[in-house]
Structure formats: structure tokens, C-alpha cells
XYZ file of C-alpha atoms in Angstrom:
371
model
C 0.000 0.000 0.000
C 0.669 3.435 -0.829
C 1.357 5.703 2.155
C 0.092 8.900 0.383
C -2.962 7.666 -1.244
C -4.919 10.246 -2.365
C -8.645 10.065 -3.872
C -9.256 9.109 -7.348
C -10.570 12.446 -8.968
C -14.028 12.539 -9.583
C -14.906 9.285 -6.925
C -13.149 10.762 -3.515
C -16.779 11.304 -2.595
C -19.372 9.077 -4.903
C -21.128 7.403 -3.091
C -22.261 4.656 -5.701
C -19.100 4.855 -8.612
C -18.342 1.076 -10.083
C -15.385 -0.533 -10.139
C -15.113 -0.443 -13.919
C -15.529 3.697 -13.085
C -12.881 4.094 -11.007
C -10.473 1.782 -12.857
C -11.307 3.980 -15.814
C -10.383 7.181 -13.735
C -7.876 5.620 -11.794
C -5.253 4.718 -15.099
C -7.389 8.006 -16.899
C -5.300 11.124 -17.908
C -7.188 13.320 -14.977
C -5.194 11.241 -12.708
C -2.557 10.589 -14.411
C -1.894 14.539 -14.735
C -2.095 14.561 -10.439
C -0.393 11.709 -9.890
C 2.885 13.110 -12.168
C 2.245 16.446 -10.491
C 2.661 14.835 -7.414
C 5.880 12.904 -8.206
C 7.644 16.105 -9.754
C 6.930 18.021 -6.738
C 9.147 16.598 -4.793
C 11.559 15.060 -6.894
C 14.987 16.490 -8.398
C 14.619 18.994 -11.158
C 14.881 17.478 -14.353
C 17.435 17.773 -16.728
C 18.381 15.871 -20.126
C 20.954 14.076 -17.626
C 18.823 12.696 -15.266
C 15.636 12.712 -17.427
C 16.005 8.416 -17.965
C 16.096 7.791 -13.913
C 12.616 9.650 -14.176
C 10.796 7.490 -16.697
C 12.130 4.594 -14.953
C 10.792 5.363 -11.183
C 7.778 6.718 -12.895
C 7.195 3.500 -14.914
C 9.577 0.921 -14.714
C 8.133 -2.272 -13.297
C 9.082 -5.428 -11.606
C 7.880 -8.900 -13.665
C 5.819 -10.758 -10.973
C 6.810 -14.144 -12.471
C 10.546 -13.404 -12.349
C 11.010 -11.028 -9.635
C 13.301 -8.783 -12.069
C 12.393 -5.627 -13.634
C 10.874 -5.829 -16.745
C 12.418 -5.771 -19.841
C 11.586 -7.935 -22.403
C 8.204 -10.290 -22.650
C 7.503 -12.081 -19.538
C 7.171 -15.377 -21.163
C 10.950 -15.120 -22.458
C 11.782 -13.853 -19.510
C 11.435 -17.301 -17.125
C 14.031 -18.900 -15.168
C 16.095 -21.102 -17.713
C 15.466 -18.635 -20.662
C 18.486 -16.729 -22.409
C 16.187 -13.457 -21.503
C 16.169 -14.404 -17.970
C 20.011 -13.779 -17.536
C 19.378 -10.647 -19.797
C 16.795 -9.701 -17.143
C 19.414 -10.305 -13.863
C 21.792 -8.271 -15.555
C 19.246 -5.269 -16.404
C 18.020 -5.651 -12.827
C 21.179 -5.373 -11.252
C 22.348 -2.264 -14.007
C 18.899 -0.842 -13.213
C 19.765 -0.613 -9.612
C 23.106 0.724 -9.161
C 22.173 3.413 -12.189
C 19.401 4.445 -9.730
C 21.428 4.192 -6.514
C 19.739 1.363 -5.222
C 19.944 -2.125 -3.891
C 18.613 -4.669 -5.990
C 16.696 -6.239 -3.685
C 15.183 -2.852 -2.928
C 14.696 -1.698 -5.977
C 10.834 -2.520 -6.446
C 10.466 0.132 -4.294
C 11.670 3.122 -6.022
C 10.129 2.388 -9.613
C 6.421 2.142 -10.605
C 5.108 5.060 -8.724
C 2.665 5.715 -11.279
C 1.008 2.288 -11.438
C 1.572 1.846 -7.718
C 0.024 5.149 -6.594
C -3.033 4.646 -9.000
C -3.958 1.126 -8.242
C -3.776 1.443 -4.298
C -6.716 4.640 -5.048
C -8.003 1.836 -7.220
C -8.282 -0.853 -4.540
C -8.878 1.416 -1.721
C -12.350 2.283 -4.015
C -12.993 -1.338 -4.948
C -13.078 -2.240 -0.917
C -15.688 0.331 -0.583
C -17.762 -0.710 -3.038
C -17.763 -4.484 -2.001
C -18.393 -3.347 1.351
C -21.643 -1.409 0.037
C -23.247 -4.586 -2.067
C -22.996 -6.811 0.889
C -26.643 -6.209 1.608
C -27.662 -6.670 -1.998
C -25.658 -9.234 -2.406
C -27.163 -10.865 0.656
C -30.256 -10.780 -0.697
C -29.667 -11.937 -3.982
C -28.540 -15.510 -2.585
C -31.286 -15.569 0.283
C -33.839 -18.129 -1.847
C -30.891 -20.342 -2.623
C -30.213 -20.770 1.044
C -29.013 -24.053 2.189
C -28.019 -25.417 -1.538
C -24.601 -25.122 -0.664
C -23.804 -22.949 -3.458
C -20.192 -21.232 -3.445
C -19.643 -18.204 -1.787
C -18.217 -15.044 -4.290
C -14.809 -15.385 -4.284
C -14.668 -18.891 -3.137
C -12.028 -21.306 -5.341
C -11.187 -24.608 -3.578
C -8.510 -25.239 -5.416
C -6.380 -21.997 -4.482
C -7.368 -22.383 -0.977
C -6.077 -26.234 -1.312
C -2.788 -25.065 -3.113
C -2.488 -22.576 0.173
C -2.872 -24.744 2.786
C -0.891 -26.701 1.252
C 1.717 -24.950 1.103
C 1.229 -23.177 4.653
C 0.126 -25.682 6.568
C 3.816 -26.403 8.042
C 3.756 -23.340 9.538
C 0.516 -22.980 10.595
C -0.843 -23.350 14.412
C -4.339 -24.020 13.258
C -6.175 -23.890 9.666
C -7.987 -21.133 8.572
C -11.518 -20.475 8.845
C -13.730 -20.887 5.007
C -14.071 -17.085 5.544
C -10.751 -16.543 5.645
C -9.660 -18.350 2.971
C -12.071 -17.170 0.947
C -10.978 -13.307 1.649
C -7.206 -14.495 1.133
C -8.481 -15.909 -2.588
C -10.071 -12.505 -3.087
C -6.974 -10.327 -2.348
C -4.596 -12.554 -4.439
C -7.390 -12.280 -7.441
C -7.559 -8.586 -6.934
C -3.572 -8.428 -7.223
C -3.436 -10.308 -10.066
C -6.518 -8.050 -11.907
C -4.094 -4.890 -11.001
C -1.222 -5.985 -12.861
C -3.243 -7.518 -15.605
C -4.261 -3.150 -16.176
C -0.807 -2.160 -16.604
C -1.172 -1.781 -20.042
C -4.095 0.560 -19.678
C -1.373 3.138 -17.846
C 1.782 2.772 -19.487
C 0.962 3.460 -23.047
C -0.382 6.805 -22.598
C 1.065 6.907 -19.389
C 4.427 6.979 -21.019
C 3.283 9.866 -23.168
C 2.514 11.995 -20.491
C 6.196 11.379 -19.023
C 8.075 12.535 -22.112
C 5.693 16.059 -21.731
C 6.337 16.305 -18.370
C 9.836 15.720 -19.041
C 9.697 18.321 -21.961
C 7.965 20.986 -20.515
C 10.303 21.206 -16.945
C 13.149 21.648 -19.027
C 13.398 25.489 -19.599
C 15.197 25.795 -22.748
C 12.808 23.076 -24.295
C 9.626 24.977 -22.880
C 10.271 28.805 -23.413
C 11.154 27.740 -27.063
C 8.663 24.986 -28.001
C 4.923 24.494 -27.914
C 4.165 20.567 -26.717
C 1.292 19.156 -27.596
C 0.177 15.665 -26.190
C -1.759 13.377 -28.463
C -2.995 16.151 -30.992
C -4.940 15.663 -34.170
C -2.495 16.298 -36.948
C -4.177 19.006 -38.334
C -4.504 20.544 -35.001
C -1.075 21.288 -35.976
C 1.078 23.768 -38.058
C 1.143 22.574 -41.739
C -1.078 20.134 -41.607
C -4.489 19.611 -43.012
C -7.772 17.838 -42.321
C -8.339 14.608 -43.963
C -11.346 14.255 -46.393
C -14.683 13.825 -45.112
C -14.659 10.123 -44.626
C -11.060 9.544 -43.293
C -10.618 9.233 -39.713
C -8.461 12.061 -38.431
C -4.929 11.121 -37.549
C -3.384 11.416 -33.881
C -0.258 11.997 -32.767
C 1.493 10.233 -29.554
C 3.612 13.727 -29.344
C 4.360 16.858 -31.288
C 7.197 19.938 -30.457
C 6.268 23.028 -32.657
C 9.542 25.335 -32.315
C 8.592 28.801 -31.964
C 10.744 30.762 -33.818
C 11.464 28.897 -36.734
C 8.149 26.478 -36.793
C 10.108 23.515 -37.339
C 7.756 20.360 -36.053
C 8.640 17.350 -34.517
C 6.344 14.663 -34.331
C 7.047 11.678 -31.523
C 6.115 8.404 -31.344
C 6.227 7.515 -27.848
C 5.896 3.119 -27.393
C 7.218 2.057 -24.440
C 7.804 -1.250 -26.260
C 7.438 -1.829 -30.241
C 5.424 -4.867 -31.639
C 6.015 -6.104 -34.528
C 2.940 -5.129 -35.565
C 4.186 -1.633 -34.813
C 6.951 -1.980 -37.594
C 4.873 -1.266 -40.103
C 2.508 0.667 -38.644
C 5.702 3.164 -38.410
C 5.528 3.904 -42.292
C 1.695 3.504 -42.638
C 1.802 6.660 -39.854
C 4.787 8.395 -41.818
C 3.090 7.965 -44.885
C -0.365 9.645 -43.483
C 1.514 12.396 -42.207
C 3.371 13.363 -45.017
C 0.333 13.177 -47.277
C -1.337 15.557 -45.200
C 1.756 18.013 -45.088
C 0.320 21.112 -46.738
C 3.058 23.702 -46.047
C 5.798 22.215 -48.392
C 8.046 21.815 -45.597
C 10.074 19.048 -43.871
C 9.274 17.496 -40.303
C 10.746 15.323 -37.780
C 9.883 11.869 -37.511
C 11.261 10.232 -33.481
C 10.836 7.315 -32.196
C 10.779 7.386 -28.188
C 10.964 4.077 -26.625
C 12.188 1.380 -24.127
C 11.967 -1.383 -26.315
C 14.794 -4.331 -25.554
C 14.486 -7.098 -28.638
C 17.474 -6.230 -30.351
C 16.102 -7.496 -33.816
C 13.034 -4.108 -33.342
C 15.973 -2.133 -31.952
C 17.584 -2.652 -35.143
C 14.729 -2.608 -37.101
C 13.495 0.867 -36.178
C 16.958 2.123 -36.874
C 17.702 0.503 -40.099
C 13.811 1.284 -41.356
C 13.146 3.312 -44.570
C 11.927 6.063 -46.700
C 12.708 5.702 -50.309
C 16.180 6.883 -49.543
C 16.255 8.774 -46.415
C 16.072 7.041 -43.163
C 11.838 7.103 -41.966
C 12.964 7.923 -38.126
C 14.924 11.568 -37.834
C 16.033 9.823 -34.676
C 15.755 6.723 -33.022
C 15.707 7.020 -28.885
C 15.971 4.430 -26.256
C 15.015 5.723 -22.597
C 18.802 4.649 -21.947
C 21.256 2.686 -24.293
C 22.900 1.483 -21.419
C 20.156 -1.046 -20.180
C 19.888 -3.079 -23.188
C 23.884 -2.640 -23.150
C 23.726 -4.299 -19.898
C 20.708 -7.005 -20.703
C 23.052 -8.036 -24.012
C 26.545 -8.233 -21.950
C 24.851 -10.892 -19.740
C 27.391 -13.871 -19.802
C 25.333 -16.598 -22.406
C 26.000 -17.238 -25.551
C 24.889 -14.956 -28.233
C 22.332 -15.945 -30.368
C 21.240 -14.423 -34.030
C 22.625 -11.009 -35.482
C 20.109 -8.584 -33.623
C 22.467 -7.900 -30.641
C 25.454 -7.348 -32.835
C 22.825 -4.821 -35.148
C 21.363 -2.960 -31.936
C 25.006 -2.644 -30.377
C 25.939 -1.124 -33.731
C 23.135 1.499 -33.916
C 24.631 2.687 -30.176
C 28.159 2.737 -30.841
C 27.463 4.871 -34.118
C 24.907 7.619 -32.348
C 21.982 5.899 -34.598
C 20.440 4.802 -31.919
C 20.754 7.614 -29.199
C 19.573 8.055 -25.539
C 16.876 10.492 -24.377
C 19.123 12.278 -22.889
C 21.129 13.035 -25.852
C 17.590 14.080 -28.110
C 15.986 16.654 -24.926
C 20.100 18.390 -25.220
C 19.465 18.173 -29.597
C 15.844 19.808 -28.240
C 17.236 22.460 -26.325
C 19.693 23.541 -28.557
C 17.757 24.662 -31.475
């Protein structure tokens, strides 16, 4: 738990909000927006420098299956794995960059998702508490037909006992089981809404990140997920195209130069392509005759879409204007783990970071600043 929980915005007082209500507010930009507010507060001023240790304790998480903090897909990731010793040695660079021990380092990542699911749970409680009587109710002509009780699964409460039952001076009551089988299903439906936070979520951090950076902020205009022709130089879409979003857009003030960002924590393969279907969009709808940026923001680890992304396309310019990893150094770190190597994608990605292709955030916000 959360010592500094704060209400969800919009549910600190409803009396009557659903679950699926406050888990939509809870991971919603409203909240999001406080919750960063709240970290930034009290944290060190940001700078391109230290602008990577940010993202991370803002988002970085720790893989429930392995223990480690996550870098690749968790089913890759297991004990036995080649991406499990990747994961040790990210977990251990992870911790010294940040200044902490590994075992202790689950505590100083993940404040977004940690701070917005224990609002999330602390509203949940409450509104289990307030169905009781309905709930009551609802089962009272089925009384004495032995049906389960909500939440009841015999054969987690088997597996505990189980498992417990060495150390135990007597067994639990039905009740008690029942409410332990509730709390690990609730932890388990938390981490399963990750994804709902750190897509956008990781949006948001690059603006923050952006905009308390003074020489990026008195010179640019952000914009956070704008329709493209919301934008300088760009034009609506015909009447029965869907307008066209962008993750991230910089408009420089004095010259007008724009830079549009796609920010993806992690890049599917899907995503690949997606890349030049966006690119291509864009430019078609480029109406001022002028060149843009194209940057990739992300914290992806596979090697092979490292590479990818760097080595990807445009007739015969490059499609990304740059390429940026949160830090270089952690999948440096993941790929130095001592297995064998396996395929060309580490020796591709370790290529795109000794030659600047493939730079760290830090390097793009000082490129930002200096224009």
C-alpha cells in the first residue's frame, strides 16, 4: 500500500461509482496529470541528464513471475530462458544506475502504477463493502443449496494450505480463505491493467519531461496526443477519413520547425509497419511544403526491433529523424549478460549505439534544447 494515497478524482466522494468507473479514472489522464504532479513536486529537477532515472521510477516495473524488472516479454523472460540472464543483468544495471539495492529496488520504480492502483483498490473495498446487503439478498432463496460463496475457489485455498500448513498453528476459517483468494485475485486483476497506464502513461512522461526543461519549454509548444491538423502545416483529412493522432508533437517557436514523436514504451512487430503507414499519413497531409521530424521514443529491448526501427526506410532517407531508447545502457547491460549470443540482432542494436543511430533520451531533450 501506498502511504500517500490520495482520492481518485471525480470518486473521492461518490457514493455509488463502479469498479469499472474508477479503474477507468484511476489509469485516466485526470489522474494521471495529479499523480505526475505529485511525483515532480518533490523530486529532483529534471534535466536531459537525469531525465532516464525519471521514466524509470515513474514506470519501470518489476515482472511478478521473475522477480526482475521488466524488460523484455515475460514469457521469455522465465528462469532457464536466455532473456532471464538478460533480465538479472538489467536488474542489477537498473539498480546501481538508480542508486539502489537490488533487492530494494521494487520500491523506487512504478510510482505511477503503484500510486493509482492502491486509489483503485482502496475504491474497490468500498464498493464491495456497500453490495454486501444486496448481495445478501440476492442468494437468500438459494439458502441451504450449498452454493459457493463469491470469491470462493477450492482449489487456491487447497494449493495454500498446502503450502502453509507447516507453519501454521491451526487452519484457517472458510471465511478466511475465501478473503485471502479474493486479495490474491484482486492483485493479479491490477497488474493484468498495466497496459491501460503505461501506453499513454508513457506519453505523459516525455511532456512532463519536456515541458520542466526550460530551454525546451520557453522555445517549443508541446502538444500531447494532438490531431495532426490541429497542428502547423497540416491539413484535415477528407470527409470520410478518420483524423490522424499523434502520440507527441514539439512546434519550435521561432522557426516552426515540427517534430512529431512516437512515444511506445515497447514496439510490436505489428508496430513496424505501422511506423511507415503513420509516416506515410503524415506526409500526405503536409500542406506547407516543408520538412518534419519523424522520433521514435521508446524502451523497447528485442534487439532485432531495436535494429529494425533504426535501419527502417523512406525511399532513400532514413523514416525515423532519430531513433531514442530511454537509456542505451540497459539493453547494453541485458546483451553483456554472460550466455551465448544468439542471431545477429544484438550485434545490429550494439551497432546502432556505438554509431549515435540509436541515441539516448538524454542526448535528443540536449538536440531539443539547442535549437
Amino acid at each position: 500500500m501506498v502511504g500517500d494515497q490520495v482520492a481518485i478524482p471525480g470518486l473521492g466522494s461518490a457514493p455509488g461509482g463502479s469498479t469499472s468507473e474508477a479503474s477507468a479514472r484511476a489509469f485516466g489522464e485526470e489522474n494521471r496529470a495529479r499523480l505526475l504532479q505529485q511525483y515532480f513536486s518533490s523530486a529532483e529537477a529534471v534535466t536531459p541528464e537525469n531525465a532516464w532515472r525519471h521514466v524509470y521510477r515513474l514506470l519501470l516495473w518489476i515482472d511478478r513471475t521473475t522477480g526482475l524488472a521488466h524488460c523484455y516479454e515475460s514469457d521469455k523472460c522465465q528462469p532457464g530462458r536466455p532473456w532471464y540472464a538478460r533480465s538479472l543483468a538489467f536488474h542489477v544495471w537498473s539498480a546501481e544506475a538508480l542508486g539502489v539495492a537490488p533487492g530494494e529496488l521494487d520500491k523506487h520504480i512504478d510510482y505511477l502504477f503503484r500510486h493509482a492502483t492502491a486509489d483503485l483498490a482502496h475504491v474497490a473495498a468500498r464498493n464491495r463493502a456497500r453490495l454486501l446487503g444486496t448481495v445478501s439478498g440476492q442468494r437468500r432463496p438459494y439458502e441451504g443449496m450449498g452454493l459457493p460463496e463469491p470469491g470462493e475457489d477450492p482449489e487456491l485455498e487447497s494449493i495454500i494450505i498446502e503450502v502453509l500448513d507447516p507453519f501454521l498453528a491451526q487452519r484457517p476459517s472458510p471465511t478466511a480463505l475465501r478473503e485471502l483468494a479474493e486479495r490474491i485475485y484482486a492483485h493479479v486483476g491490477l497488474e493484468n491493467k498495466r497496459k491501460n497506464l503505461v501506453g499513454e502513461g508513457f506519453e505523459d512522461t516525455v511532456s512532463a519531461l519536456l515541458s520542466r526543461i526550460p530551454a525546451i519549454a520557453r522555445t517549443h509548444t508541446i502538444h500531447v496526443r494532438p490531431l495532426l491538423h490541429q497542428l502547423p502545416g497540416f491539413r484535415q483529412p477528407r470527409a470520410n477519413s478518420k483524423p490522424r493522432q499523434v502520440d507527441l508533437a514539439l512546434v519550435q517557436g521561432a522557426t516552426g520547425r515540427r517534430t512529431l514523436v512516437s512515444c511506445k514504451w515497447s514496439v510490436r512487430s505489428d508496430r513496424e509497419e505501422q511506423f511507415v503507414s503513420d509516416f506515410r499519413d503524415y506526409a500526405e497531409l503536409e500542406e506547407a511544403g516543408e520538412d518534419f521530424d519523424y522520433v521514435l521514443v521508446t524502451n523497447e529491448f528485442d534487439p532485432a526491433r531495436l535494429a529494425a526501427a533504426c535501419e527502417v526506410r523512406r525511399q532513400n532517407s532514413p523514416l525515423f529523424s532519430a531513433v531514442v531508447h530511454v537509456n542505451p545502457a540497459g539493453p547494453h547491460a541485458a546483451y553483456g549478460a554472460p550466455i551465448p549470443p544468439r542471431g545477429k540482432g544484438i550485434s545490429r542494436a550494439l551497432g546502432h549505439i556505438e554509431s549515435g543511430r540509436l541515441v539516448g533520451l538524454d542526448g535528443w531533450l540536449r538536440d531539443v534544447a539547442g535549437r
